[in-house]
């Protein structure tokens, strides 16, 4: 077999392949055997019809067609390996010549991973927020804990801000009650902003047994984005009482004996959270800089498929679960469909660029994933999915997704390598040492890379299809 590769553009090639006829013999034998099992010729036992009889009765062309169909995938794969290509998706094959007992020639056009030149990333500099924790931050955290231990007592008076009211709600659009527009026994803290816009003004001043009507734009459900007439009926009014911030509260709400110890622990937890946020922002910004520095041609078909996949998932999964269609979503976001499509394309391009760059880094730096790293990543993914590690692992194996998880970890290690080489400063101008707080940097970087790439795994899927 002879093969040649022609670069049509940075992301697409044409393979030209010529195969001497003797190399088709295994496929010809298989074709005769297959046809033998499907036909019945008088005077011959099934499966024992000679090749010359098959040619006479059914035509040599039928045998050649079966043989070529059998041989093409293997011949194409051999040409891909010979050309050291990384194909994406299925090839477009065209048989250019087929001479019986002489030659088979064909061409195959296919998208390929582009060759990427990774620039020197050691000079990347990014700035993140300083990991400062103020006294005000600590008091806010303690106050939030205090809110969790509030008690409520039913009162016979009009509702005021801070009270908890139990309400029944009914929403109408164009005078018709919505199928999903009725809710009963909903607890709501006035002033929390957790329900519909306008409800605070409607229920303030109402006593148990009273109702009011207000208009509000619905944020979800079958009429998301539409103005609705909402009737709210108050069934009970309860006042909230907060515990005193003293040592007794510290013992009630935590493992500490004093309120001073509780505050100090809150300060430490906030500091750890700020350091984690620093690490996450640093990874995101370093990745953005790396993408800006690296030229990455994108296969048009891959980009088109990625955009369609994202749009399908949003409409048929995310919005469907919310009882919303695309039109309502666009109205809520105040976007045109053209703007939405442009944003999707931009996000898809970023996802593909991210994966291509990090995969190239994995290859360049010869990064491997060991069993411990894969297990830790699997545990984290299981936790975020709400499944047990065993259930998640079984689903991954049955779905053939182990290579995908390995790729995620490897890309995380590649990103962690770049972050380690970059200079990260905070808004005070101080250099941030991420190693102090980020022992799981590679796994967190894997998450950052996943967030950036999102469904960029499409490229891997396309490769596996071939």
CSV table of C-alpha atoms in Angstrom, one decimal:
chain,number,residue,atom,x,y,z
A,1,UNK,CA,0.0,0.0,0.0
A,2,UNK,CA,1.2,3.5,-0.8
A,3,UNK,CA,-0.2,6.6,0.8
A,4,UNK,CA,0.4,10.3,0.6
A,5,UNK,CA,-0.8,13.2,2.7
A,6,UNK,CA,-1.9,16.6,1.3
A,7,UNK,CA,-2.5,19.5,3.8
A,8,UNK,CA,-5.7,21.3,2.6
A,9,UNK,CA,-5.5,23.8,5.5
A,10,UNK,CA,-4.1,23.7,9.0
A,11,UNK,CA,-6.9,21.5,10.2
A,12,UNK,CA,-7.8,19.3,7.2
A,13,UNK,CA,-5.9,16.8,5.1
A,14,UNK,CA,-6.5,14.6,2.1
A,15,UNK,CA,-5.1,11.1,2.1
A,16,UNK,CA,-4.4,9.5,-1.3
A,17,UNK,CA,-4.1,5.7,-1.0
A,18,UNK,CA,-3.2,3.1,-3.6
A,19,UNK,CA,-3.6,-0.6,-2.8
A,20,UNK,CA,-2.2,-3.5,-4.9
A,21,UNK,CA,-5.0,-6.0,-5.5
A,22,UNK,CA,-3.2,-8.8,-3.7
A,23,UNK,CA,-3.6,-6.9,-0.4
A,24,UNK,CA,-7.4,-7.2,-0.8
A,25,UNK,CA,-7.3,-11.0,-0.8
A,26,UNK,CA,-8.3,-11.4,2.9
A,27,UNK,CA,-11.3,-9.1,2.3
A,28,UNK,CA,-12.2,-10.9,-0.9
A,29,UNK,CA,-12.1,-14.2,0.9
A,30,UNK,CA,-14.3,-12.7,3.7
A,31,UNK,CA,-16.7,-11.4,1.0
A,32,UNK,CA,-17.1,-14.8,-0.6
A,33,UNK,CA,-17.6,-16.4,2.8
A,34,UNK,CA,-20.3,-13.9,3.8
A,35,UNK,CA,-22.1,-14.1,0.5
A,36,UNK,CA,-21.9,-17.9,0.7
A,37,UNK,CA,-23.8,-17.8,4.0
A,38,UNK,CA,-26.6,-15.7,2.4
A,39,UNK,CA,-27.3,-17.6,-0.8
A,40,UNK,CA,-28.7,-21.0,-1.8
A,41,UNK,CA,-27.6,-22.4,-5.2
A,42,UNK,CA,-29.2,-25.7,-6.4
A,43,UNK,CA,-26.6,-28.5,-6.5
A,44,UNK,CA,-24.4,-27.0,-3.8
A,45,UNK,CA,-24.6,-27.2,0.0
A,46,UNK,CA,-25.1,-23.9,1.8
A,47,UNK,CA,-21.8,-22.2,2.4
A,48,UNK,CA,-20.0,-24.5,-0.2
A,49,UNK,CA,-20.7,-22.5,-3.4
A,50,UNK,CA,-17.5,-22.0,-5.4
A,51,UNK,CA,-16.3,-18.5,-6.0
A,52,UNK,CA,-16.6,-18.8,-9.8
A,53,UNK,CA,-20.3,-19.8,-9.4
A,54,UNK,CA,-20.9,-16.8,-7.2
A,55,UNK,CA,-19.3,-14.6,-9.8
A,56,UNK,CA,-21.5,-16.1,-12.5
A,57,UNK,CA,-24.7,-16.0,-10.6
A,58,UNK,CA,-24.4,-12.8,-8.7
A,59,UNK,CA,-21.7,-10.8,-10.4
A,60,UNK,CA,-18.1,-10.1,-9.5
A,61,UNK,CA,-19.1,-6.5,-8.8
A,62,UNK,CA,-21.1,-7.5,-5.7
A,63,UNK,CA,-18.1,-9.4,-4.3
A,64,UNK,CA,-15.8,-6.4,-5.0
A,65,UNK,CA,-18.2,-4.0,-3.3
A,66,UNK,CA,-18.4,-6.2,-0.2
A,67,UNK,CA,-14.6,-6.7,-0.2
A,68,UNK,CA,-13.9,-3.0,-0.5
A,69,UNK,CA,-16.4,-2.1,2.2
A,70,UNK,CA,-14.6,-4.5,4.5
A,71,UNK,CA,-11.1,-3.4,3.6
A,72,UNK,CA,-11.5,0.4,3.6
A,73,UNK,CA,-11.6,1.1,7.4
A,74,UNK,CA,-8.4,-1.0,7.9
A,75,UNK,CA,-6.7,0.6,4.9
A,76,UNK,CA,-7.7,4.1,6.0
A,77,UNK,CA,-6.4,3.4,9.6
A,78,UNK,CA,-3.1,2.2,8.2
A,79,UNK,CA,-2.7,5.3,6.1
A,80,UNK,CA,-3.5,7.5,9.2
A,81,UNK,CA,-0.9,5.7,11.2
A,82,UNK,CA,1.6,5.9,8.4
A,83,UNK,CA,1.0,9.7,8.1
A,84,UNK,CA,1.1,10.1,11.9
A,85,UNK,CA,-2.2,12.0,11.9
A,86,UNK,CA,-4.6,12.8,14.7
A,87,UNK,CA,-8.0,12.6,12.9
A,88,UNK,CA,-11.2,14.2,14.2
A,89,UNK,CA,-14.4,12.6,13.1
A,90,UNK,CA,-15.3,10.4,10.2
A,91,UNK,CA,-13.4,10.8,6.8
A,92,UNK,CA,-15.1,11.6,3.5
A,93,UNK,CA,-14.0,8.7,1.3
A,94,UNK,CA,-14.0,8.7,-2.5
A,95,UNK,CA,-13.0,5.6,-4.5
A,96,UNK,CA,-11.1,7.0,-7.4
A,97,UNK,CA,-10.1,3.7,-9.1
A,98,UNK,CA,-11.0,0.1,-8.8
A,99,UNK,CA,-9.4,-2.3,-11.4
A,100,UNK,CA,-10.2,-5.9,-10.8
A,101,UNK,CA,-7.1,-7.9,-10.1
A,102,UNK,CA,-5.0,-4.8,-10.4
A,103,UNK,CA,-5.5,-1.8,-8.1
A,104,UNK,CA,-7.8,0.0,-5.6
A,105,UNK,CA,-7.2,3.7,-5.2
A,106,UNK,CA,-9.1,6.1,-2.9
A,107,UNK,CA,-8.9,9.5,-1.3
A,108,UNK,CA,-10.0,10.3,2.3
A,109,UNK,CA,-10.5,13.9,3.5
A,110,UNK,CA,-10.7,14.3,7.3
A,111,UNK,CA,-10.2,17.0,9.9
A,112,UNK,CA,-7.1,16.7,12.1
A,113,UNK,CA,-5.8,18.2,15.2
A,114,UNK,CA,-3.7,21.2,14.3
A,115,UNK,CA,0.0,21.4,15.0
A,116,UNK,CA,0.3,23.9,17.9
A,117,UNK,CA,3.4,25.8,18.9
A,118,UNK,CA,3.3,26.3,22.7
A,119,UNK,CA,4.9,29.7,23.5
A,120,UNK,CA,7.2,30.4,26.4
A,121,UNK,CA,4.7,30.8,29.3
A,122,UNK,CA,7.2,31.5,32.0
A,123,UNK,CA,6.6,35.3,31.6
A,124,UNK,CA,2.9,35.2,32.3
A,125,UNK,CA,1.8,37.6,35.0
A,126,UNK,CA,-1.6,37.9,36.6
A,127,UNK,CA,-3.2,39.8,39.4
A,128,UNK,CA,-5.7,38.5,41.9
A,129,UNK,CA,-7.6,40.0,44.8
A,130,UNK,CA,-5.7,40.2,48.1
A,131,UNK,CA,-6.8,37.4,50.5
A,132,UNK,CA,-7.7,39.9,53.3
A,133,UNK,CA,-10.2,39.2,56.0
A,134,UNK,CA,-11.6,42.2,57.8
A,135,UNK,CA,-13.4,42.4,61.2
A,136,UNK,CA,-16.5,43.2,59.2
A,137,UNK,CA,-16.2,40.0,57.2
A,138,UNK,CA,-15.9,38.0,60.4
A,139,UNK,CA,-18.9,39.6,62.0
A,140,UNK,CA,-20.9,39.0,58.8
A,141,UNK,CA,-20.0,35.3,58.9
A,142,UNK,CA,-20.9,35.0,62.6
A,143,UNK,CA,-24.2,36.8,61.9
A,144,UNK,CA,-25.0,34.3,59.2
A,145,UNK,CA,-24.4,31.5,61.6
A,146,UNK,CA,-26.6,33.3,64.2
A,147,UNK,CA,-29.4,33.5,61.6
A,148,UNK,CA,-29.4,29.7,61.2
A,149,UNK,CA,-30.2,29.4,64.9
A,150,UNK,CA,-33.0,31.9,65.0
A,151,UNK,CA,-36.3,30.9,66.5
A,152,UNK,CA,-39.8,31.9,65.3
A,153,UNK,CA,-42.9,32.7,67.3
A,154,UNK,CA,-46.4,33.2,65.9
A,155,UNK,CA,-47.7,36.7,66.5
A,156,UNK,CA,-51.1,38.3,66.1
A,157,UNK,CA,-50.1,41.5,64.3
A,158,UNK,CA,-49.3,42.9,60.9
A,159,UNK,CA,-46.2,41.5,59.2
A,160,UNK,CA,-43.1,43.6,59.2
A,161,UNK,CA,-39.6,43.3,57.7
A,162,UNK,CA,-37.7,40.4,59.2
A,163,UNK,CA,-40.8,38.4,60.0
A,164,UNK,CA,-41.5,35.0,58.6
A,165,UNK,CA,-44.8,34.6,56.9
A,166,UNK,CA,-46.4,31.5,55.6
A,167,UNK,CA,-48.2,32.3,52.3
A,168,UNK,CA,-50.2,30.8,49.5
A,169,UNK,CA,-49.5,32.1,46.0
A,170,UNK,CA,-51.5,32.1,42.8
A,171,UNK,CA,-50.1,33.5,39.5
A,172,UNK,CA,-52.2,34.6,36.5
A,173,UNK,CA,-51.2,35.6,33.0
A,174,UNK,CA,-53.8,37.2,30.8
A,175,UNK,CA,-56.4,36.4,33.5
A,176,UNK,CA,-55.7,32.7,33.4
A,177,UNK,CA,-54.2,30.8,36.4
A,178,UNK,CA,-51.0,29.1,35.2
A,179,UNK,CA,-50.8,25.3,35.5
A,180,UNK,CA,-47.7,25.7,37.6
A,181,UNK,CA,-48.7,29.0,39.1
A,182,UNK,CA,-50.1,27.8,42.5
A,183,UNK,CA,-48.1,27.2,45.6
A,184,UNK,CA,-49.3,26.7,49.2
A,185,UNK,CA,-47.7,26.9,52.6
A,186,UNK,CA,-44.6,28.7,51.4
A,187,UNK,CA,-42.4,30.1,54.2
A,188,UNK,CA,-40.9,33.5,53.4
A,189,UNK,CA,-38.7,35.9,55.3
A,190,UNK,CA,-39.7,39.5,54.5
A,191,UNK,CA,-36.8,41.4,53.1
A,192,UNK,CA,-34.8,38.3,52.1
A,193,UNK,CA,-35.4,38.8,48.3
A,194,UNK,CA,-35.7,35.0,47.9
A,195,UNK,CA,-39.1,35.0,46.1
A,196,UNK,CA,-40.8,37.2,43.5
A,197,UNK,CA,-39.9,40.8,43.1
A,198,UNK,CA,-42.7,42.9,44.7
A,199,UNK,CA,-43.7,40.4,47.3
A,200,UNK,CA,-42.1,42.3,50.2
A,201,UNK,CA,-44.2,45.4,49.6
A,202,UNK,CA,-47.3,43.2,49.1
A,203,UNK,CA,-47.1,41.2,52.4
A,204,UNK,CA,-45.7,44.0,54.6
A,205,UNK,CA,-48.6,45.2,56.7
A,206,UNK,CA,-50.8,42.2,56.2
A,207,UNK,CA,-52.1,40.1,59.1
A,208,UNK,CA,-52.9,36.4,59.0
A,209,UNK,CA,-56.0,35.8,56.8
A,210,UNK,CA,-55.4,38.9,54.6
A,211,UNK,CA,-54.2,38.9,51.0
A,212,UNK,CA,-52.9,41.3,48.4
A,213,UNK,CA,-52.2,41.3,44.7
A,214,UNK,CA,-49.1,42.6,42.9
A,215,UNK,CA,-47.5,42.2,39.5
A,216,UNK,CA,-44.1,40.6,38.9
A,217,UNK,CA,-42.0,39.2,36.1
A,218,UNK,CA,-41.8,35.4,36.4
A,219,UNK,CA,-38.2,34.0,36.5
A,220,UNK,CA,-39.1,30.4,35.8
A,221,UNK,CA,-41.8,27.9,34.9
A,222,UNK,CA,-44.1,27.8,31.9
A,223,UNK,CA,-44.5,31.6,31.7
A,224,UNK,CA,-40.9,32.6,32.5
A,225,UNK,CA,-40.1,36.2,31.4
A,226,UNK,CA,-43.8,37.2,31.4
A,227,UNK,CA,-45.6,39.7,33.6
A,228,UNK,CA,-48.0,37.9,36.0
A,229,UNK,CA,-50.7,39.1,38.4
A,230,UNK,CA,-49.8,37.3,41.7
A,231,UNK,CA,-52.2,37.0,44.6
A,232,UNK,CA,-50.5,36.3,48.0
A,233,UNK,CA,-52.5,35.2,51.0
A,234,UNK,CA,-50.9,35.3,54.4
A,235,UNK,CA,-51.8,32.4,56.7
A,236,UNK,CA,-49.5,33.0,59.6
A,237,UNK,CA,-47.1,35.7,60.8
A,238,UNK,CA,-44.1,34.8,63.0
A,239,UNK,CA,-41.4,37.0,64.5
A,240,UNK,CA,-37.8,35.9,64.4
A,241,UNK,CA,-35.7,36.0,67.5
A,242,UNK,CA,-31.9,35.8,67.2
A,243,UNK,CA,-29.8,34.2,70.0
A,244,UNK,CA,-27.3,36.5,72.0
A,245,UNK,CA,-23.8,36.4,70.6
A,246,UNK,CA,-22.2,35.0,73.8
A,247,UNK,CA,-20.3,32.0,75.0
A,248,UNK,CA,-23.6,30.0,75.3
A,249,UNK,CA,-24.2,30.6,71.6
A,250,UNK,CA,-20.7,29.5,70.7
A,251,UNK,CA,-21.2,26.2,72.5
A,252,UNK,CA,-24.6,25.8,70.8
A,253,UNK,CA,-23.5,26.5,67.3
A,254,UNK,CA,-19.9,25.1,67.3
A,255,UNK,CA,-17.3,23.0,69.0
A,256,UNK,CA,-15.9,26.1,70.7
A,257,UNK,CA,-16.4,27.2,74.3
A,258,UNK,CA,-16.2,30.9,73.8
A,259,UNK,CA,-17.5,33.4,71.2
A,260,UNK,CA,-13.9,34.7,70.9
A,261,UNK,CA,-12.8,31.2,69.7
A,262,UNK,CA,-15.7,31.0,67.3
A,263,UNK,CA,-14.8,34.4,65.8
A,264,UNK,CA,-11.1,33.3,65.4
A,265,UNK,CA,-12.2,30.1,63.7
A,266,UNK,CA,-14.4,32.1,61.4
A,267,UNK,CA,-11.5,34.3,60.5
A,268,UNK,CA,-9.3,31.2,59.6
A,269,UNK,CA,-12.1,29.7,57.5
A,270,UNK,CA,-12.6,32.9,55.6
A,271,UNK,CA,-8.8,33.2,55.0
A,272,UNK,CA,-8.7,29.7,53.7
A,273,UNK,CA,-11.6,30.5,51.4
A,274,UNK,CA,-10.0,33.6,50.1
A,275,UNK,CA,-6.8,31.7,49.4
A,276,UNK,CA,-8.8,29.1,47.5
A,277,UNK,CA,-10.5,31.9,45.5
A,278,UNK,CA,-7.0,33.3,44.8
A,279,UNK,CA,-5.8,30.0,43.4
A,280,UNK,CA,-8.9,29.5,41.3
A,281,UNK,CA,-8.8,33.0,39.9
A,282,UNK,CA,-5.0,32.6,39.2
A,283,UNK,CA,-5.7,29.4,37.2
A,284,UNK,CA,-8.5,31.0,35.2
A,285,UNK,CA,-6.4,34.1,34.4
A,286,UNK,CA,-3.2,32.2,33.6
A,287,UNK,CA,-5.3,30.0,31.2
A,288,UNK,CA,-6.8,33.1,29.6
A,289,UNK,CA,-3.3,34.5,29.0
A,290,UNK,CA,-2.0,31.2,27.6
A,291,UNK,CA,-4.9,31.1,25.2
A,292,UNK,CA,-4.2,34.6,24.1
A,293,UNK,CA,-0.5,33.8,23.4
A,294,UNK,CA,-1.2,30.6,21.5
A,295,UNK,CA,-2.4,30.4,17.9
A,296,UNK,CA,-4.9,27.6,17.5
A,297,UNK,CA,-6.6,26.9,14.2
A,298,UNK,CA,-10.0,25.3,14.7
A,299,UNK,CA,-11.6,22.7,12.4
A,300,UNK,CA,-14.9,24.3,11.1
A,301,UNK,CA,-16.9,21.1,11.3
A,302,UNK,CA,-15.7,20.5,14.9
A,303,UNK,CA,-16.7,24.0,15.9
A,304,UNK,CA,-20.1,23.6,14.2
A,305,UNK,CA,-20.8,20.3,16.0
A,306,UNK,CA,-19.7,21.9,19.3
A,307,UNK,CA,-22.0,24.8,19.0
A,308,UNK,CA,-24.9,22.5,18.1
A,309,UNK,CA,-24.2,20.3,21.0
A,310,UNK,CA,-24.1,23.2,23.5
A,311,UNK,CA,-27.4,24.6,22.1
A,312,UNK,CA,-29.1,21.2,22.2
A,313,UNK,CA,-28.0,20.6,25.8
A,314,UNK,CA,-29.2,24.0,26.9
A,315,UNK,CA,-32.6,23.8,25.2
A,316,UNK,CA,-33.4,20.1,25.8
A,317,UNK,CA,-31.8,19.6,29.3
A,318,UNK,CA,-31.1,22.8,31.3
A,319,UNK,CA,-34.1,24.9,30.1
A,320,UNK,CA,-36.4,21.9,29.8
A,321,UNK,CA,-35.8,21.1,33.5
A,322,UNK,CA,-36.8,24.7,34.3
A,323,UNK,CA,-39.9,24.5,32.2
A,324,UNK,CA,-38.6,27.2,29.9
A,325,UNK,CA,-38.1,27.4,26.2
A,326,UNK,CA,-35.4,29.3,24.3
A,327,UNK,CA,-37.6,32.3,23.5
A,328,UNK,CA,-38.4,32.8,27.2
A,329,UNK,CA,-34.7,32.4,28.1
A,330,UNK,CA,-33.6,35.0,25.6
A,331,UNK,CA,-36.3,37.4,26.8
A,332,UNK,CA,-35.1,36.9,30.4
A,333,UNK,CA,-31.5,37.5,29.3
A,334,UNK,CA,-32.5,40.4,27.1
A,335,UNK,CA,-30.6,38.9,24.2
A,336,UNK,CA,-31.5,38.3,20.5
A,337,UNK,CA,-31.0,34.9,19.1
A,338,UNK,CA,-28.1,36.3,16.9
A,339,UNK,CA,-26.4,37.5,20.1
A,340,UNK,CA,-27.0,34.1,21.8
A,341,UNK,CA,-25.6,32.2,18.8
A,342,UNK,CA,-22.5,34.5,18.7
A,343,UNK,CA,-21.9,33.9,22.4
A,344,UNK,CA,-22.3,30.1,22.0
A,345,UNK,CA,-19.7,30.2,19.2
A,346,UNK,CA,-17.3,32.2,21.3
A,347,UNK,CA,-17.6,29.8,24.2
A,348,UNK,CA,-17.2,26.8,21.9
A,349,UNK,CA,-14.1,28.2,20.4
A,350,UNK,CA,-12.6,28.8,23.8
A,351,UNK,CA,-13.5,25.3,24.9
A,352,UNK,CA,-11.8,23.7,21.9
A,353,UNK,CA,-8.7,26.0,22.1
A,354,UNK,CA,-8.4,25.1,25.8
A,355,UNK,CA,-8.4,21.4,25.2
A,356,UNK,CA,-6.1,21.5,22.2
A,357,UNK,CA,-3.5,23.7,24.1
A,358,UNK,CA,-3.6,21.6,27.3
A,359,UNK,CA,-3.4,18.4,25.3
A,360,UNK,CA,-0.4,19.7,23.5
A,361,UNK,CA,1.2,20.6,26.8
A,362,UNK,CA,0.5,17.1,28.1
A,363,UNK,CA,2.3,15.6,25.1
A,364,UNK,CA,5.1,18.1,25.2
A,365,UNK,CA,5.8,17.7,28.9
A,366,UNK,CA,5.2,13.9,28.8
A,367,UNK,CA,2.7,14.2,31.7
A,368,UNK,CA,1.2,10.9,32.9
A,369,UNK,CA,-1.7,10.2,35.2
A,370,UNK,CA,-1.2,7.6,38.0
A,371,UNK,CA,-4.0,5.5,39.7
A,372,UNK,CA,-4.0,7.7,42.8
A,373,UNK,CA,-4.5,10.9,40.8
A,374,UNK,CA,-7.3,9.3,38.8
A,375,UNK,CA,-9.0,8.0,42.0
A,376,UNK,CA,-8.9,11.4,43.7
A,377,UNK,CA,-10.4,13.0,40.6
A,378,UNK,CA,-13.1,10.4,40.4
A,379,UNK,CA,-13.9,10.9,44.1
A,380,UNK,CA,-14.3,14.7,43.5
A,381,UNK,CA,-16.4,14.2,40.4
A,382,UNK,CA,-18.6,11.6,42.2
A,383,UNK,CA,-19.2,14.1,45.0
A,384,UNK,CA,-20.2,16.9,42.7
A,385,UNK,CA,-22.6,14.5,40.8
A,386,UNK,CA,-24.3,13.4,44.0
A,387,UNK,CA,-23.4,9.8,43.4
A,388,UNK,CA,-21.4,7.5,45.6
A,389,UNK,CA,-17.8,6.8,44.4
A,390,UNK,CA,-18.7,3.2,43.6
A,391,UNK,CA,-21.8,4.2,41.6
A,392,UNK,CA,-19.9,6.9,39.7
A,393,UNK,CA,-17.0,4.6,38.9
A,394,UNK,CA,-19.4,2.0,37.6
A,395,UNK,CA,-21.1,4.5,35.4
A,396,UNK,CA,-17.8,5.8,34.1
A,397,UNK,CA,-16.6,2.3,33.2
A,398,UNK,CA,-19.9,1.2,31.6
A,399,UNK,CA,-20.0,4.5,29.6
A,400,UNK,CA,-16.4,4.0,28.4
A,401,UNK,CA,-15.5,7.4,29.9
A,402,UNK,CA,-12.3,6.4,31.7
A,403,UNK,CA,-10.1,8.0,28.9
A,404,UNK,CA,-12.1,11.2,29.3
A,405,UNK,CA,-11.4,11.3,33.1
A,406,UNK,CA,-7.7,10.6,32.4
A,407,UNK,CA,-7.7,13.4,29.9
A,408,UNK,CA,-9.2,15.8,32.5
A,409,UNK,CA,-6.6,15.0,35.1
A,410,UNK,CA,-3.8,15.3,32.6
A,411,UNK,CA,-5.0,18.7,31.4
A,412,UNK,CA,-5.3,19.8,35.0
A,413,UNK,CA,-1.6,18.8,35.6
A,414,UNK,CA,-0.7,20.7,32.4
A,415,UNK,CA,-2.5,23.9,33.6
A,416,UNK,CA,-0.9,23.5,37.1
A,417,UNK,CA,2.5,23.4,35.5
A,418,UNK,CA,1.8,26.7,33.7
A,419,UNK,CA,0.5,28.3,36.8
A,420,UNK,CA,3.5,27.3,38.7
A,421,UNK,CA,5.7,29.0,36.1
A,422,UNK,CA,3.7,32.2,36.1
A,423,UNK,CA,4.0,35.2,38.4
A,424,UNK,CA,0.9,35.7,40.5
A,425,UNK,CA,0.5,39.0,42.5
A,426,UNK,CA,-2.3,40.3,44.6
A,427,UNK,CA,-3.9,43.8,44.4
A,428,UNK,CA,-1.4,45.0,47.0
A,429,UNK,CA,1.5,44.1,44.7
A,430,UNK,CA,2.6,41.1,46.8
A,431,UNK,CA,3.6,37.9,45.2
A,432,UNK,CA,1.1,35.1,46.0
A,433,UNK,CA,2.6,31.7,46.8
A,434,UNK,CA,-0.1,29.3,45.8
A,435,UNK,CA,1.9,26.3,47.0
A,436,UNK,CA,1.2,27.3,50.6
A,437,UNK,CA,-2.5,26.7,50.4
A,438,UNK,CA,-2.9,24.7,47.2
A,439,UNK,CA,-1.7,21.2,47.9
A,440,UNK,CA,-4.4,19.9,45.5
A,441,UNK,CA,-3.4,22.3,42.8
A,442,UNK,CA,-3.5,19.8,39.9
A,443,UNK,CA,-7.0,18.6,40.8
A,444,UNK,CA,-8.3,22.2,41.2
A,445,UNK,CA,-6.6,23.1,37.9
A,446,UNK,CA,-8.4,20.1,36.3
A,447,UNK,CA,-11.7,21.7,37.5
A,448,UNK,CA,-10.6,25.1,36.1
A,449,UNK,CA,-9.7,23.5,32.8
A,450,UNK,CA,-13.0,21.6,32.7
A,451,UNK,CA,-14.9,24.8,33.3
A,452,UNK,CA,-13.1,26.6,30.5
A,453,UNK,CA,-13.4,23.7,28.1
A,454,UNK,CA,-16.8,22.6,29.2
A,455,UNK,CA,-17.9,20.2,26.5
A,456,UNK,CA,-14.6,20.6,24.6
A,457,UNK,CA,-14.2,16.8,25.1
A,458,UNK,CA,-16.1,16.8,21.8
A,459,UNK,CA,-12.7,16.7,20.1
A,460,UNK,CA,-11.8,13.5,21.9
A,461,UNK,CA,-15.2,12.1,21.0
A,462,UNK,CA,-14.6,13.0,17.4
A,463,UNK,CA,-11.3,11.3,17.4
A,464,UNK,CA,-12.7,8.1,18.9
A,465,UNK,CA,-15.4,8.0,16.2
A,466,UNK,CA,-12.8,7.5,13.6
